[in-house]
Each structure stands twice: as structure tokens, then as C-alpha cells.
Amino acid sequence: MRIQTRTLGAVEATPESFLTLPDGLVGYEAEREFALVAPADYAPFHWLLSFSDPDLALPVLPARLVAPDYEPALGASDRRALGCAESDALEVWLIASVDPARGLTVNLRAPIVVHAGTRLARQVVLSDGRFAIDQAIAPSTKADHSAAQQKAA
Amino acid sequence: MLVLGRRPGENIRIGDDIKVIVLEVRGGQIKLGIEAPLDVQVHREEIYERIQQQNRKAAGMSPEDLGVAARYLRQSGRG
């Protein structure tokens, strides 16, 4: 299936990449059907793409890649929403954004949790205030640009 | 909107299993205790607003910025 996005243009998504978020995303509660795709140009980023809203394409990173020790505590309602038992393995994804001042940041407070078996997912809002909404994980892109240029020179 | 006046120590019941307790009123601040089942999510409104803003920001990312960040992660061995 082809998904139209404003940021990435048309993206091909296979059924294995489809996800249902029964409660949508915070601020986008009406959007339920998504695909989680990995265009090669942006590895290791994946993109969470809404089937119906071309403006809703969110870059995400696997939590284990950027925050290996991160262990969000899920509540009973979260597990129920995902249709999963206590022992079921869940994938955890972090929504990423780039800020001119803070560089690349991820949202540790509200991860996307995916049940690989049911293909149900949910943006979980954690009650633990120690998890930052914009945790910096890389220097600002401007610094990256100049470093790359210096390397090239 | 239902408006109720309460004094410290008094409660409000919402349904069978949610209780909001007025613990303390001091200097323009109210301290509330909330008893609710584990599967009821309770958060400060600002948290939701900030997460919403962050989601919007992520949705508005430019592919160029993401490309730069992706290269950085790959170079630093996280790709």
C-alpha cells in the first residue's frame, strides 16, 4: 500500500508494518491506522505514518538503540489496551525531533509501545516525572554540519 | 461544568471508585489527593499539552534535519 506524506512523499508500506493505535496519539486521537516503515535513507530512524493524514509522519527510534537502560513501567490500562499478558514482549519506540538549540531529542515520557503479536500500539504517558519529554541524545544539527564539513576539508 | 465548594479534609467522589481529597489550601495553591483504580490515568494537564506539542514538532520535522541526525547516529555506532 502507498501512503502519502508531506515530508517523505509517497511511501510504500507492507501489511507487516501496519499498526493500530486504538487511542491514537496525544493530540491526534482520531488517527488510528498507521504503518511503521524504515526508508533506507533515514536509518536508524523509522517513521510512524498515518494512513489518512499526510501531515502526520513521526520519526521514531528504537529505545534500545538510544537508551539501552530505559525501562518504562506500564500500567494495567496500557497492557489491557495492547491486549497483552504480563509476560508478552513489547517493542518500545521513542518519538524523535530535532531542535536547533538542543539537537536530536527523544520523548522518554510518552513512548510508543508496540505489541508485535497483535500489532496494537499505544502512546503511553508515564507518570514518572524523571523521564524527559525532550531528552537530548545528540548535539545540535548545526554542530553536526560543521563537524562534517571539517571532516570533508 | 459542575462546580462544588470543598474545604480541606473534604472529598469528592467520582463514580464508585474515584475519590478526590482536598488535602491543603495555602497561598493560592491547592494540594489534592487522588484515589483511583490503577487503570485510570491521572496526569497534570500541562504534561498532556507538552506531549502534544512535542508530537506536533516531531510531525513537522524536515527530512534534511532528520538526514543529518541519521548520519550522526550511524557515525556514532548507533545506526
PDB file of C-alpha atoms in Angstrom:
ATOM      1  CA  MET A   1       0.000   0.000   0.000  1.00  0.00           C
ATOM      2  CA  ARG A   2       1.137   3.520  -0.786  1.00  0.00           C
ATOM      3  CA  ILE A   3       0.928   6.144   1.939  1.00  0.00           C
ATOM      4  CA  GLN A   4       1.062   9.804   1.018  1.00  0.00           C
ATOM      5  CA  THR A   5       3.093  12.013   3.327  1.00  0.00           C
ATOM      6  CA  ARG A   6       4.032  15.653   3.151  1.00  0.00           C
ATOM      7  CA  THR A   7       7.560  15.106   4.464  1.00  0.00           C
ATOM      8  CA  LEU A   8       8.571  11.924   2.632  1.00  0.00           C
ATOM      9  CA  GLY A   9       6.285  11.917  -0.391  1.00  0.00           C
ATOM     10  CA  ALA A  10       4.683   8.572  -1.277  1.00  0.00           C
ATOM     11  CA  VAL A  11       5.945   5.701   0.881  1.00  0.00           C
ATOM     12  CA  GLU A  12       5.392   2.011   0.187  1.00  0.00           C
ATOM     13  CA  ALA A  13       4.189   0.105   3.255  1.00  0.00           C
ATOM     14  CA  THR A  14       3.659  -3.649   3.535  1.00  0.00           C
ATOM     15  CA  PRO A  15       0.941  -5.175   5.761  1.00  0.00           C
ATOM     16  CA  GLU A  16       3.580  -6.405   8.245  1.00  0.00           C
ATOM     17  CA  SER A  17       4.333  -2.759   9.020  1.00  0.00           C
ATOM     18  CA  PHE A  18       0.720  -1.867   9.841  1.00  0.00           C
ATOM     19  CA  LEU A  19      -0.163  -0.848  13.377  1.00  0.00           C
ATOM     20  CA  THR A  20      -3.426   0.064  15.055  1.00  0.00           C
ATOM     21  CA  LEU A  21      -3.356   2.665  17.827  1.00  0.00           C
ATOM     22  CA  PRO A  22      -6.869   2.361  19.307  1.00  0.00           C
ATOM     23  CA  ASP A  23      -6.472   5.664  21.179  1.00  0.00           C
ATOM     24  CA  GLY A  24      -4.456   7.473  18.531  1.00  0.00           C
ATOM     25  CA  LEU A  25      -1.571   9.708  19.538  1.00  0.00           C
ATOM     26  CA  VAL A  26      -1.693  12.515  22.083  1.00  0.00           C
ATOM     27  CA  GLY A  27      -3.119  15.444  20.107  1.00  0.00           C
ATOM     28  CA  TYR A  28      -4.129  13.137  17.231  1.00  0.00           C
ATOM     29  CA  GLU A  29      -6.687  10.942  18.948  1.00  0.00           C
ATOM     30  CA  ALA A  30      -8.737  10.328  15.819  1.00  0.00           C
ATOM     31  CA  GLU A  31      -5.887   8.745  13.847  1.00  0.00           C
ATOM     32  CA  ARG A  32      -5.790   5.018  14.488  1.00  0.00           C
ATOM     33  CA  GLU A  33      -4.269   3.303  11.494  1.00  0.00           C
ATOM     34  CA  PHE A  34      -0.538   3.663  10.974  1.00  0.00           C
ATOM     35  CA  ALA A  35       2.416   1.990   9.339  1.00  0.00           C
ATOM     36  CA  LEU A  36       5.869   1.804  10.883  1.00  0.00           C
ATOM     37  CA  VAL A  37       8.297   1.967   7.990  1.00  0.00           C
ATOM     38  CA  ALA A  38      12.058   2.271   7.630  1.00  0.00           C
ATOM     39  CA  PRO A  39      13.136   4.144   4.491  1.00  0.00           C
ATOM     40  CA  ALA A  40      16.837   3.355   3.970  1.00  0.00           C
ATOM     41  CA  ASP A  41      17.919   6.999   3.664  1.00  0.00           C
ATOM     42  CA  TYR A  42      16.962   7.667   7.258  1.00  0.00           C
ATOM     43  CA  ALA A  43      18.312   4.584   9.076  1.00  0.00           C
ATOM     44  CA  PRO A  44      18.262   4.101  12.040  1.00  0.00           C
ATOM     45  CA  PHE A  45      15.086   6.230  12.101  1.00  0.00           C
ATOM     46  CA  HIS A  46      11.777   4.593  11.396  1.00  0.00           C
ATOM     47  CA  TRP A  47       8.667   6.602  10.578  1.00  0.00           C
ATOM     48  CA  LEU A  48       5.245   6.235  12.041  1.00  0.00           C
ATOM     49  CA  LEU A  49       2.916   7.218   9.211  1.00  0.00           C
ATOM     50  CA  SER A  50      -0.792   7.873   9.455  1.00  0.00           C
ATOM     51  CA  PHE A  51      -2.832   6.222   6.705  1.00  0.00           C
ATOM     52  CA  SER A  52      -5.150   9.192   6.384  1.00  0.00           C
ATOM     53  CA  ASP A  53      -3.283  12.332   7.463  1.00  0.00           C
ATOM     54  CA  PRO A  54      -0.351  13.176   5.157  1.00  0.00           C
ATOM     55  CA  ASP A  55       0.917  15.671   7.745  1.00  0.00           C
ATOM     56  CA  LEU A  56       1.267  13.003  10.387  1.00  0.00           C
ATOM     57  CA  ALA A  57       4.648  11.347   9.850  1.00  0.00           C
ATOM     58  CA  LEU A  58       6.660  10.970  13.018  1.00  0.00           C
ATOM     59  CA  PRO A  59      10.315   9.925  13.144  1.00  0.00           C
ATOM     60  CA  VAL A  60      10.910   7.298  15.828  1.00  0.00           C
ATOM     61  CA  LEU A  61      13.923   5.424  17.162  1.00  0.00           C
ATOM     62  CA  PRO A  62      14.065   2.031  18.877  1.00  0.00           C
ATOM     63  CA  ALA A  63      14.532   2.748  22.581  1.00  0.00           C
ATOM     64  CA  ARG A  64      17.195   0.057  22.971  1.00  0.00           C
ATOM     65  CA  LEU A  65      19.352   1.920  20.444  1.00  0.00           C
ATOM     66  CA  VAL A  66      19.484   5.292  22.165  1.00  0.00           C
ATOM     67  CA  ALA A  67      18.522   4.466  25.752  1.00  0.00           C
ATOM     68  CA  PRO A  68      19.543   0.854  26.459  1.00  0.00           C
ATOM     69  CA  ASP A  69      18.736   1.078  30.185  1.00  0.00           C
ATOM     70  CA  TYR A  70      15.310   2.613  29.658  1.00  0.00           C
ATOM     71  CA  GLU A  71      12.535   0.544  31.194  1.00  0.00           C
ATOM     72  CA  PRO A  72       9.159   2.273  31.162  1.00  0.00           C
ATOM     73  CA  ALA A  73       6.721   0.915  33.746  1.00  0.00           C
ATOM     74  CA  LEU A  74       3.425   0.199  32.011  1.00  0.00           C
ATOM     75  CA  GLY A  75       0.143   0.421  33.864  1.00  0.00           C
ATOM     76  CA  ALA A  76      -2.644  -2.150  33.774  1.00  0.00           C
ATOM     77  CA  SER A  77      -4.675   0.025  31.374  1.00  0.00           C
ATOM     78  CA  ASP A  78      -1.749   0.189  28.954  1.00  0.00           C
ATOM     79  CA  ARG A  79      -1.339  -3.578  28.899  1.00  0.00           C
ATOM     80  CA  ARG A  80      -5.068  -4.073  28.517  1.00  0.00           C
ATOM     81  CA  ALA A  81      -5.189  -1.619  25.614  1.00  0.00           C
ATOM     82  CA  LEU A  82      -2.478  -3.618  23.871  1.00  0.00           C
ATOM     83  CA  GLY A  83      -4.224  -6.903  24.549  1.00  0.00           C
ATOM     84  CA  CYS A  84      -1.110  -8.323  26.128  1.00  0.00           C
ATOM     85  CA  ALA A  85      -0.266 -10.518  29.075  1.00  0.00           C
ATOM     86  CA  GLU A  86       2.296  -9.530  31.700  1.00  0.00           C
ATOM     87  CA  SER A  87       4.944 -11.710  30.076  1.00  0.00           C
ATOM     88  CA  ASP A  88       4.438 -10.629  26.456  1.00  0.00           C
ATOM     89  CA  ALA A  89       7.393  -8.852  24.892  1.00  0.00           C
ATOM     90  CA  LEU A  90       6.773  -5.302  23.780  1.00  0.00           C
ATOM     91  CA  GLU A  91       8.742  -3.102  21.424  1.00  0.00           C
ATOM     92  CA  VAL A  92       9.418   0.397  22.667  1.00  0.00           C
ATOM     93  CA  TRP A  93       9.882   3.307  20.259  1.00  0.00           C
ATOM     94  CA  LEU A  94      10.749   6.889  21.068  1.00  0.00           C
ATOM     95  CA  ILE A  95       9.438   9.836  19.081  1.00  0.00           C
ATOM     96  CA  ALA A  96      12.363  11.943  17.914  1.00  0.00           C
ATOM     97  CA  SER A  97      12.658  15.558  16.934  1.00  0.00           C
ATOM     98  CA  VAL A  98      15.469  17.930  16.132  1.00  0.00           C
ATOM     99  CA  ASP A  99      15.669  21.227  17.918  1.00  0.00           C
ATOM    100  CA  PRO A 100      18.098  23.940  16.760  1.00  0.00           C
ATOM    101  CA  ALA A 101      19.294  24.504  20.326  1.00  0.00           C
ATOM    102  CA  ARG A 102      19.101  21.038  21.873  1.00  0.00           C
ATOM    103  CA  GLY A 103      19.932  18.882  18.887  1.00  0.00           C
ATOM    104  CA  LEU A 104      18.334  15.480  18.458  1.00  0.00           C
ATOM    105  CA  THR A 105      15.907  14.718  21.266  1.00  0.00           C
ATOM    106  CA  VAL A 106      13.628  11.806  22.115  1.00  0.00           C
ATOM    107  CA  ASN A 107      10.472  11.714  24.191  1.00  0.00           C
ATOM    108  CA  LEU A 108      11.082   9.350  27.111  1.00  0.00           C
ATOM    109  CA  ARG A 109       7.899  10.415  28.903  1.00  0.00           C
ATOM    110  CA  ALA A 110       5.488   9.216  26.231  1.00  0.00           C
ATOM    111  CA  PRO A 111       6.939   6.273  24.277  1.00  0.00           C
ATOM    112  CA  ILE A 112       5.146   4.304  21.575  1.00  0.00           C
ATOM    113  CA  VAL A 113       4.732   0.758  22.815  1.00  0.00           C
ATOM    114  CA  VAL A 114       4.034  -1.933  20.232  1.00  0.00           C
ATOM    115  CA  HIS A 115       2.775  -5.465  20.758  1.00  0.00           C
ATOM    116  CA  ALA A 116       4.421  -7.337  17.905  1.00  0.00           C
ATOM    117  CA  GLY A 117       1.874 -10.151  18.129  1.00  0.00           C
ATOM    118  CA  THR A 118      -1.379  -8.192  17.979  1.00  0.00           C
ATOM    119  CA  ARG A 119       0.082  -5.221  16.034  1.00  0.00           C
ATOM    120  CA  LEU A 120      -1.637  -2.976  18.549  1.00  0.00           C
ATOM    121  CA  ALA A 121       0.265   0.072  19.761  1.00  0.00           C
ATOM    122  CA  ARG A 122      -0.202   2.918  22.158  1.00  0.00           C
ATOM    123  CA  GLN A 123       1.440   6.168  23.127  1.00  0.00           C
ATOM    124  CA  VAL A 124       1.877   5.604  26.829  1.00  0.00           C
ATOM    125  CA  VAL A 125       2.072   8.645  29.097  1.00  0.00           C
ATOM    126  CA  LEU A 126       4.311   7.628  32.001  1.00  0.00           C
ATOM    127  CA  SER A 127       3.672   9.065  35.414  1.00  0.00           C
ATOM    128  CA  ASP A 128       7.381   9.072  36.313  1.00  0.00           C
ATOM    129  CA  GLY A 129       8.405  12.733  36.034  1.00  0.00           C
ATOM    130  CA  ARG A 130      12.098  11.818  35.742  1.00  0.00           C
ATOM    131  CA  PHE A 131      11.550  10.834  32.116  1.00  0.00           C
ATOM    132  CA  ALA A 132      12.114  13.897  29.935  1.00  0.00           C
ATOM    133  CA  ILE A 133       9.826  14.858  27.072  1.00  0.00           C
ATOM    134  CA  ASP A 134      12.854  16.167  25.179  1.00  0.00           C
ATOM    135  CA  GLN A 135      15.878  14.142  26.211  1.00  0.00           C
ATOM    136  CA  ALA A 136      18.897  15.272  24.162  1.00  0.00           C
ATOM    137  CA  ILE A 137      20.786  12.344  22.641  1.00  0.00           C
ATOM    138  CA  ALA A 138      22.983  14.047  20.042  1.00  0.00           C
ATOM    139  CA  PRO A 139      24.453  17.516  19.518  1.00  0.00           C
ATOM    140  CA  SER A 140      22.545  20.099  17.515  1.00  0.00           C
ATOM    141  CA  THR A 141      22.401  19.605  13.767  1.00  0.00           C
ATOM    142  CA  LYS A 142      24.312  22.824  13.198  1.00  0.00           C
ATOM    143  CA  ALA A 143      27.272  21.396  15.106  1.00  0.00           C
ATOM    144  CA  ASP A 144      26.932  18.229  13.053  1.00  0.00           C
ATOM    145  CA  HIS A 145      27.028  20.178   9.822  1.00  0.00           C
ATOM    146  CA  SER A 146      30.233  22.000  10.740  1.00  0.00           C
ATOM    147  CA  ALA A 147      31.857  18.793  12.001  1.00  0.00           C
ATOM    148  CA  ALA A 148      31.021  17.043   8.725  1.00  0.00           C
ATOM    149  CA  GLN A 149      32.387  19.967   6.745  1.00  0.00           C
ATOM    150  CA  GLN A 150      35.611  19.981   8.743  1.00  0.00           C
ATOM    151  CA  LYS A 151      35.994  16.276   8.151  1.00  0.00           C
ATOM    152  CA  ALA A 152      35.450  16.773   4.428  1.00  0.00           C
ATOM    153  CA  ALA A 153      38.040  19.559   4.344  1.00  0.00           C
TER     154      ALA A 153
ATOM    155  CA  MET B   1     -19.375  22.130  34.289  1.00  0.00           C
ATOM    156  CA  LEU B   2     -20.293  21.034  37.777  1.00  0.00           C
ATOM    157  CA  VAL B   3     -18.880  23.383  40.409  1.00  0.00           C
ATOM    158  CA  LEU B   4     -18.523  22.196  44.017  1.00  0.00           C
ATOM    159  CA  GLY B   5     -17.142  24.076  47.014  1.00  0.00           C
ATOM    160  CA  ARG B   6     -14.988  21.967  49.339  1.00  0.00           C
ATOM    161  CA  ARG B   7     -12.866  22.593  52.437  1.00  0.00           C
ATOM    162  CA  PRO B   8      -9.611  20.881  53.361  1.00  0.00           C
ATOM    163  CA  GLY B   9     -10.324  17.345  54.530  1.00  0.00           C
ATOM    164  CA  GLU B  10     -13.480  17.064  52.422  1.00  0.00           C
ATOM    165  CA  ASN B  11     -13.771  14.797  49.417  1.00  0.00           C
ATOM    166  CA  ILE B  12     -15.409  14.414  46.066  1.00  0.00           C
ATOM    167  CA  ARG B  13     -16.486  11.037  44.730  1.00  0.00           C
ATOM    168  CA  ILE B  14     -16.489  10.350  41.017  1.00  0.00           C
ATOM    169  CA  GLY B  15     -18.339   7.136  40.314  1.00  0.00           C
ATOM    170  CA  ASP B  16     -17.759   4.166  42.576  1.00  0.00           C
ATOM    171  CA  ASP B  17     -14.035   4.098  42.700  1.00  0.00           C
ATOM    172  CA  ILE B  18     -12.517   7.559  42.293  1.00  0.00           C
ATOM    173  CA  LYS B  19     -12.039   9.856  45.253  1.00  0.00           C
ATOM    174  CA  VAL B  20     -10.528  13.348  45.144  1.00  0.00           C
ATOM    175  CA  ILE B  21      -9.433  14.625  48.542  1.00  0.00           C
ATOM    176  CA  VAL B  22      -8.706  18.283  49.304  1.00  0.00           C
ATOM    177  CA  LEU B  23      -5.606  17.972  51.485  1.00  0.00           C
ATOM    178  CA  GLU B  24      -4.431  21.535  51.912  1.00  0.00           C
ATOM    179  CA  VAL B  25      -5.175  25.060  50.724  1.00  0.00           C
ATOM    180  CA  ARG B  26      -2.356  27.519  51.171  1.00  0.00           C
ATOM    181  CA  GLY B  27      -1.221  30.677  49.398  1.00  0.00           C
ATOM    182  CA  GLY B  28      -3.226  30.193  46.218  1.00  0.00           C
ATOM    183  CA  GLN B  29      -2.243  26.548  45.937  1.00  0.00           C
ATOM    184  CA  ILE B  30      -4.414  23.516  46.493  1.00  0.00           C
ATOM    185  CA  LYS B  31      -2.983  20.113  47.308  1.00  0.00           C
ATOM    186  CA  LEU B  32      -5.199  17.270  46.123  1.00  0.00           C
ATOM    187  CA  GLY B  33      -5.043  13.584  46.854  1.00  0.00           C
ATOM    188  CA  ILE B  34      -6.478  11.279  44.231  1.00  0.00           C
ATOM    189  CA  GLU B  35      -7.517   7.699  44.862  1.00  0.00           C
ATOM    190  CA  ALA B  36      -8.313   5.875  41.659  1.00  0.00           C
ATOM    191  CA  PRO B  37      -8.001   2.352  40.268  1.00  0.00           C
ATOM    192  CA  LEU B  38      -4.606   1.555  38.760  1.00  0.00           C
ATOM    193  CA  ASP B  39      -6.032   1.548  35.257  1.00  0.00           C
ATOM    194  CA  VAL B  40      -7.208   5.145  35.467  1.00  0.00           C
ATOM    195  CA  GLN B  41      -4.534   7.516  34.222  1.00  0.00           C
ATOM    196  CA  VAL B  42      -4.083  10.699  36.224  1.00  0.00           C
ATOM    197  CA  HIS B  43      -1.753  13.382  34.883  1.00  0.00           C
ATOM    198  CA  ARG B  44      -1.276  17.102  35.187  1.00  0.00           C
ATOM    199  CA  GLU B  45      -2.841  18.811  32.201  1.00  0.00           C
ATOM    200  CA  GLU B  46       0.453  20.541  31.275  1.00  0.00           C
ATOM    201  CA  ILE B  47       2.071  17.153  30.692  1.00  0.00           C
ATOM    202  CA  TYR B  48      -0.504  16.286  28.051  1.00  0.00           C
ATOM    203  CA  GLU B  49      -0.087  19.700  26.441  1.00  0.00           C
ATOM    204  CA  ARG B  50       3.687  19.363  26.290  1.00  0.00           C
ATOM    205  CA  ILE B  51       3.477  15.877  24.818  1.00  0.00           C
ATOM    206  CA  GLN B  52       1.007  17.143  22.257  1.00  0.00           C
ATOM    207  CA  GLN B  53       3.405  19.976  21.338  1.00  0.00           C
ATOM    208  CA  GLN B  54       6.273  17.505  21.083  1.00  0.00           C
ATOM    209  CA  ASN B  55       4.228  15.231  18.793  1.00  0.00           C
ATOM    210  CA  ARG B  56       3.393  18.219  16.581  1.00  0.00           C
ATOM    211  CA  LYS B  57       7.038  19.218  16.499  1.00  0.00           C
ATOM    212  CA  ALA B  58       8.109  15.695  15.517  1.00  0.00           C
ATOM    213  CA  ALA B  59       5.487  15.681  12.752  1.00  0.00           C
ATOM    214  CA  GLY B  60       6.891  18.946  11.447  1.00  0.00           C
ATOM    215  CA  MET B  61      10.487  17.735  11.194  1.00  0.00           C
ATOM    216  CA  SER B  62      12.310  18.497   7.981  1.00  0.00           C
ATOM    217  CA  PRO B  63      13.725  15.452   6.167  1.00  0.00           C
ATOM    218  CA  GLU B  64      17.035  17.331   5.882  1.00  0.00           C
ATOM    219  CA  ASP B  65      17.406  17.686   9.658  1.00  0.00           C
ATOM    220  CA  LEU B  66      16.475  14.035  10.078  1.00  0.00           C
ATOM    221  CA  GLY B  67      19.013  13.019   7.443  1.00  0.00           C
ATOM    222  CA  VAL B  68      21.753  14.863   9.333  1.00  0.00           C
ATOM    223  CA  ALA B  69      20.692  13.290  12.627  1.00  0.00           C
ATOM    224  CA  ALA B  70      20.556   9.836  10.982  1.00  0.00           C
ATOM    225  CA  ARG B  71      24.119  10.236   9.677  1.00  0.00           C
ATOM    226  CA  TYR B  72      25.277  11.311  13.126  1.00  0.00           C
ATOM    227  CA  LEU B  73      23.730   8.217  14.737  1.00  0.00           C
ATOM    228  CA  ARG B  74      25.261   5.894  12.143  1.00  0.00           C
ATOM    229  CA  GLN B  75      28.699   7.517  12.562  1.00  0.00           C
ATOM    230  CA  SER B  76      28.493   7.207  16.328  1.00  0.00           C
ATOM    231  CA  GLY B  77      27.776   3.482  16.007  1.00  0.00           C
ATOM    232  CA  ARG B  78      24.092   3.733  16.915  1.00  0.00           C
ATOM    233  CA  GLY B  79      22.755   3.009  13.478  1.00  0.00           C
TER     234      GLY B  79
END
